[in-house]
GROMACS .gro file of C-alpha atoms in nm:
model
  200
    1UNK     CA    1  -0.279   0.120   3.310
    2UNK     CA    2  -0.608   0.167   3.128
    3UNK     CA    3  -0.618   0.387   2.816
    4UNK     CA    4  -0.837   0.636   3.004
    5UNK     CA    5  -0.590   0.667   3.292
    6UNK     CA    6  -0.302   0.703   3.043
    7UNK     CA    7  -0.485   0.989   2.874
    8UNK     CA    8  -0.551   1.167   3.206
    9UNK     CA    9  -0.185   1.125   3.305
   10UNK     CA   10  -0.071   1.268   2.969
   11UNK     CA   11  -0.302   1.570   3.008
   12UNK     CA   12  -0.184   1.631   3.365
   13UNK     CA   13   0.180   1.613   3.257
   14UNK     CA   14   0.115   1.863   2.978
   15UNK     CA   15  -0.057   2.105   3.218
   16UNK     CA   16   0.223   2.078   3.471
   17UNK     CA   17   0.484   2.145   3.201
   18UNK     CA   18   0.386   2.509   3.191
   19UNK     CA   19   0.181   2.751   2.988
   20UNK     CA   20   0.047   2.658   2.650
   21UNK     CA   21  -0.219   2.437   2.514
   22UNK     CA   22  -0.233   2.091   2.653
   23UNK     CA   23  -0.272   1.826   2.386
   24UNK     CA   24  -0.394   1.480   2.450
   25UNK     CA   25  -0.159   1.208   2.347
   26UNK     CA   26  -0.285   1.047   2.032
   27UNK     CA   27  -0.268   0.681   1.962
   28UNK     CA   28  -0.086   0.623   1.635
   29UNK     CA   29  -0.297   0.436   1.390
   30UNK     CA   30  -0.111   0.170   1.198
   31UNK     CA   31   0.015   0.302   0.867
   32UNK     CA   32  -0.221   0.256   0.579
   33UNK     CA   33  -0.104  -0.014   0.343
   34UNK     CA   34   0.085   0.120   0.048
   35UNK     CA   35  -0.137   0.164  -0.252
   36UNK     CA   36  -0.106  -0.151  -0.454
   37UNK     CA   37  -0.034  -0.119  -0.820
   38UNK     CA   38  -0.314  -0.260  -1.028
   39UNK     CA   39  -0.213  -0.594  -1.170
   40UNK     CA   40  -0.094  -0.558  -1.525
   41UNK     CA   41  -0.298  -0.726  -1.792
   42UNK     CA   42  -0.135  -1.023  -1.951
   43UNK     CA   43  -0.120  -1.164  -2.300
   44UNK     CA   44  -0.169  -1.540  -2.298
   45UNK     CA   45  -0.168  -1.781  -2.587
   46UNK     CA   46  -0.239  -2.141  -2.675
   47UNK     CA   47  -0.159  -2.350  -2.980
   48UNK     CA   48  -0.420  -2.573  -3.138
   49UNK     CA   49  -0.249  -2.907  -3.203
   50UNK     CA   50  -0.355  -3.210  -3.402
   51UNK     CA   51  -0.416  -3.513  -3.182
   52UNK     CA   52  -0.174  -3.722  -3.391
   53UNK     CA   53   0.060  -3.465  -3.553
   54UNK     CA   54   0.268  -3.535  -3.859
   55UNK     CA   55   0.640  -3.465  -3.867
   56UNK     CA   56   0.563  -3.139  -4.052
   57UNK     CA   57   0.315  -3.034  -3.786
   58UNK     CA   58   0.552  -3.120  -3.501
   59UNK     CA   59   0.828  -2.916  -3.664
   60UNK     CA   60   0.592  -2.622  -3.718
   61UNK     CA   61   0.459  -2.644  -3.362
   62UNK     CA   62   0.814  -2.626  -3.225
   63UNK     CA   63   0.904  -2.316  -3.427
   64UNK     CA   64   0.573  -2.143  -3.363
   65UNK     CA   65   0.602  -2.211  -2.990
   66UNK     CA   66   0.950  -2.061  -2.976
   67UNK     CA   67   0.840  -1.752  -3.172
   68UNK     CA   68   0.521  -1.696  -2.972
   69UNK     CA   69   0.689  -1.748  -2.635
   70UNK     CA   70   0.951  -1.485  -2.720
   71UNK     CA   71   0.696  -1.235  -2.854
   72UNK     CA   72   0.449  -1.277  -2.568
   73UNK     CA   73   0.730  -1.244  -2.313
   74UNK     CA   74   0.839  -0.917  -2.477
   75UNK     CA   75   0.483  -0.778  -2.479
   76UNK     CA   76   0.427  -0.880  -2.117
   77UNK     CA   77   0.761  -0.737  -2.002
   78UNK     CA   78   0.719  -0.402  -2.177
   79UNK     CA   79   0.344  -0.332  -2.167
   80UNK     CA   80   0.029  -0.386  -1.967
   81UNK     CA   81  -0.172  -0.503  -2.266
   82UNK     CA   82  -0.399  -0.802  -2.231
   83UNK     CA   83  -0.526  -1.053  -2.484
   84UNK     CA   84  -0.607  -1.421  -2.503
   85UNK     CA   85  -0.471  -1.556  -2.830
   86UNK     CA   86  -0.536  -1.885  -3.008
   87UNK     CA   87  -0.268  -1.987  -3.258
   88UNK     CA   88  -0.316  -2.233  -3.543
   89UNK     CA   89  -0.082  -2.389  -3.795
   90UNK     CA   90  -0.256  -2.373  -4.131
   91UNK     CA   91  -0.022  -2.460  -4.419
   92UNK     CA   92  -0.245  -2.289  -4.677
   93UNK     CA   93  -0.188  -1.943  -4.524
   94UNK     CA   94   0.074  -1.770  -4.743
   95UNK     CA   95   0.264  -1.606  -4.454
   96UNK     CA   96   0.083  -1.543  -4.124
   97UNK     CA   97  -0.215  -1.338  -4.015
   98UNK     CA   98  -0.375  -1.204  -3.699
   99UNK     CA   99  -0.733  -1.106  -3.624
  100UNK     CA  100  -0.887  -0.887  -3.355
  101UNK     CA  101  -1.089  -1.193  -3.246
  102UNK     CA  102  -0.765  -1.324  -3.096
  103UNK     CA  103  -0.658  -1.575  -3.359
  104UNK     CA  104  -0.321  -1.598  -3.529
  105UNK     CA  105  -0.252  -1.837  -3.815
  106UNK     CA  106   0.093  -1.937  -3.936
  107UNK     CA  107   0.137  -2.086  -4.282
  108UNK     CA  108   0.393  -2.349  -4.378
  109UNK     CA  109   0.671  -2.104  -4.471
  110UNK     CA  110   0.916  -2.148  -4.184
  111UNK     CA  111   1.082  -1.812  -4.250
  112UNK     CA  112   0.774  -1.646  -4.097
  113UNK     CA  113   0.785  -1.856  -3.781
  114UNK     CA  114   0.994  -1.606  -3.587
  115UNK     CA  115   0.954  -1.351  -3.311
  116UNK     CA  116   0.928  -1.061  -3.556
  117UNK     CA  117   0.624  -1.214  -3.724
  118UNK     CA  118   0.470  -1.313  -3.392
  119UNK     CA  119   0.503  -0.957  -3.256
  120UNK     CA  120   0.351  -0.818  -3.575
  121UNK     CA  121   0.056  -1.057  -3.565
  122UNK     CA  122  -0.006  -0.998  -3.193
  123UNK     CA  123  -0.040  -0.628  -3.282
  124UNK     CA  124  -0.319  -0.721  -3.526
  125UNK     CA  125  -0.502  -0.911  -3.251
  126UNK     CA  126  -0.481  -0.599  -3.033
  127UNK     CA  127  -0.631  -0.379  -3.304
  128UNK     CA  128  -0.359  -0.265  -3.546
  129UNK     CA  129  -0.533  -0.266  -3.883
  130UNK     CA  130  -0.834  -0.448  -3.739
  131UNK     CA  131  -1.023  -0.214  -3.504
  132UNK     CA  132  -1.255   0.082  -3.546
  133UNK     CA  133  -1.002   0.291  -3.354
  134UNK     CA  134  -0.745   0.204  -3.618
  135UNK     CA  135  -0.976   0.332  -3.892
  136UNK     CA  136  -1.047   0.651  -3.699
  137UNK     CA  137  -0.689   0.732  -3.597
  138UNK     CA  138  -0.491   0.576  -3.879
  139UNK     CA  139  -0.725   0.591  -4.177
  140UNK     CA  140  -0.571   0.906  -4.321
  141UNK     CA  141  -0.233   0.746  -4.390
  142UNK     CA  142  -0.078   0.900  -4.077
  143UNK     CA  143  -0.149   0.801  -3.717
  144UNK     CA  144  -0.317   1.097  -3.549
  145UNK     CA  145  -0.315   0.975  -3.188
  146UNK     CA  146  -0.106   1.197  -2.964
  147UNK     CA  147   0.067   0.943  -2.743
  148UNK     CA  148   0.207   0.716  -3.014
  149UNK     CA  149   0.306   1.021  -3.221
  150UNK     CA  150   0.492   1.173  -2.925
  151UNK     CA  151   0.671   0.843  -2.872
  152UNK     CA  152   0.792   0.808  -3.231
  153UNK     CA  153   0.915   1.169  -3.214
  154UNK     CA  154   1.106   1.083  -2.899
  155UNK     CA  155   1.270   0.797  -3.091
  156UNK     CA  156   1.326   0.962  -3.429
  157UNK     CA  157   1.310   1.339  -3.389
  158UNK     CA  158   1.050   1.615  -3.388
  159UNK     CA  159   0.947   1.563  -3.748
  160UNK     CA  160   0.882   1.189  -3.718
  161UNK     CA  161   0.541   1.042  -3.783
  162UNK     CA  162   0.379   0.701  -3.793
  163UNK     CA  163   0.261   0.617  -4.142
  164UNK     CA  164  -0.032   0.380  -4.191
  165UNK     CA  165  -0.165   0.180  -4.481
  166UNK     CA  166  -0.302  -0.162  -4.563
  167UNK     CA  167  -0.363  -0.234  -4.196
  168UNK     CA  168   0.004  -0.176  -4.112
  169UNK     CA  169   0.223   0.099  -3.970
  170UNK     CA  170   0.583   0.208  -4.001
  171UNK     CA  171   0.836   0.269  -3.861
  172UNK     CA  172   0.848  -0.003  -3.595
  173UNK     CA  173   0.558  -0.201  -3.739
  174UNK     CA  174   0.793  -0.498  -3.795
  175UNK     CA  175   0.634  -0.562  -4.132
  176UNK     CA  176   0.945  -0.730  -4.280
  177UNK     CA  177   1.241  -0.920  -4.142
  178UNK     CA  178   1.480  -0.643  -4.250
  179UNK     CA  179   1.314  -0.417  -3.989
  180UNK     CA  180   1.417  -0.650  -3.706
  181UNK     CA  181   1.640  -0.556  -3.416
  182UNK     CA  182   1.597  -0.585  -3.042
  183UNK     CA  183   1.555  -0.208  -3.019
  184UNK     CA  184   1.295  -0.203  -3.298
  185UNK     CA  185   1.108  -0.488  -3.129
  186UNK     CA  186   1.096  -0.302  -2.797
  187UNK     CA  187   0.983   0.016  -2.968
  188UNK     CA  188   0.716  -0.178  -3.157
  189UNK     CA  189   0.563  -0.293  -2.828
  190UNK     CA  190   0.581   0.057  -2.676
  191UNK     CA  191   0.417   0.211  -2.983
  192UNK     CA  192   0.137  -0.047  -2.994
  193UNK     CA  193   0.071   0.017  -2.623
  194UNK     CA  194   0.066   0.395  -2.691
  195UNK     CA  195  -0.175   0.339  -2.981
  196UNK     CA  196  -0.406   0.155  -2.741
  197UNK     CA  197  -0.389   0.451  -2.501
  198UNK     CA  198  -0.472   0.675  -2.797
  199UNK     CA  199  -0.791   0.478  -2.859
  200UNK     CA  200  -0.687   0.191  -3.085
   0.00000   0.00000   0.00000
C-alpha cells in the first residue's frame, strides 16, 4: 500500500471511530543520535634521546619514561587537559623544570625521576607559575580563582585556600616528595584542571 493510501485509510478509520478530531498517522522519524561528548584533550609526550646513549643516559631514560608514563596517564584519566610535551635529560639541571612552551628537563639526580616530580612539572607546562593567568590569579600569594578555591575547600574545609609563591602552589602542588600520596596526586590534577577553568 502506498504511503498516500495508508494515510487516507488512517484518516477514514479515525473518522469512523466516532466524534473527536481525526489525526493523521505520523511517520516516526528515526531517533536523533545521542549527543556525542566532545573528545577530551590529551596530554602527549616524547623523550629526546641520544642516538648512541651512554649507560647513564639509558638508565635515566628508563626512569624518566616510567615517571612520565605514570603522570601522563593520571592527567589523562582525571582531566581533559591537553598539551604536547617534549622531555629532555640534561644532567646539569639541579632537579627538574617545566616550561609553558611544553618542555620538561630532568637533571641527573635520580630521586627526582618519579611520578610526583613529573606531575609537578607537567603543571608548569600547563601554566602553573608560567602563564599570565597565573600572575593575575595567583600573584597575590593566594589563588583567587573560584573553581580551584571551591575544590580545595571541598577537600580541606570551608577555610581552606590555595597559597601561591615562587611559581608554585600548596596544598596539592606536589612540590616535595613528602607531599606524595595517591590521593594528593589525584587532587593535584583536579586542582590544576580547575585552575585552567579559572583562567590559568
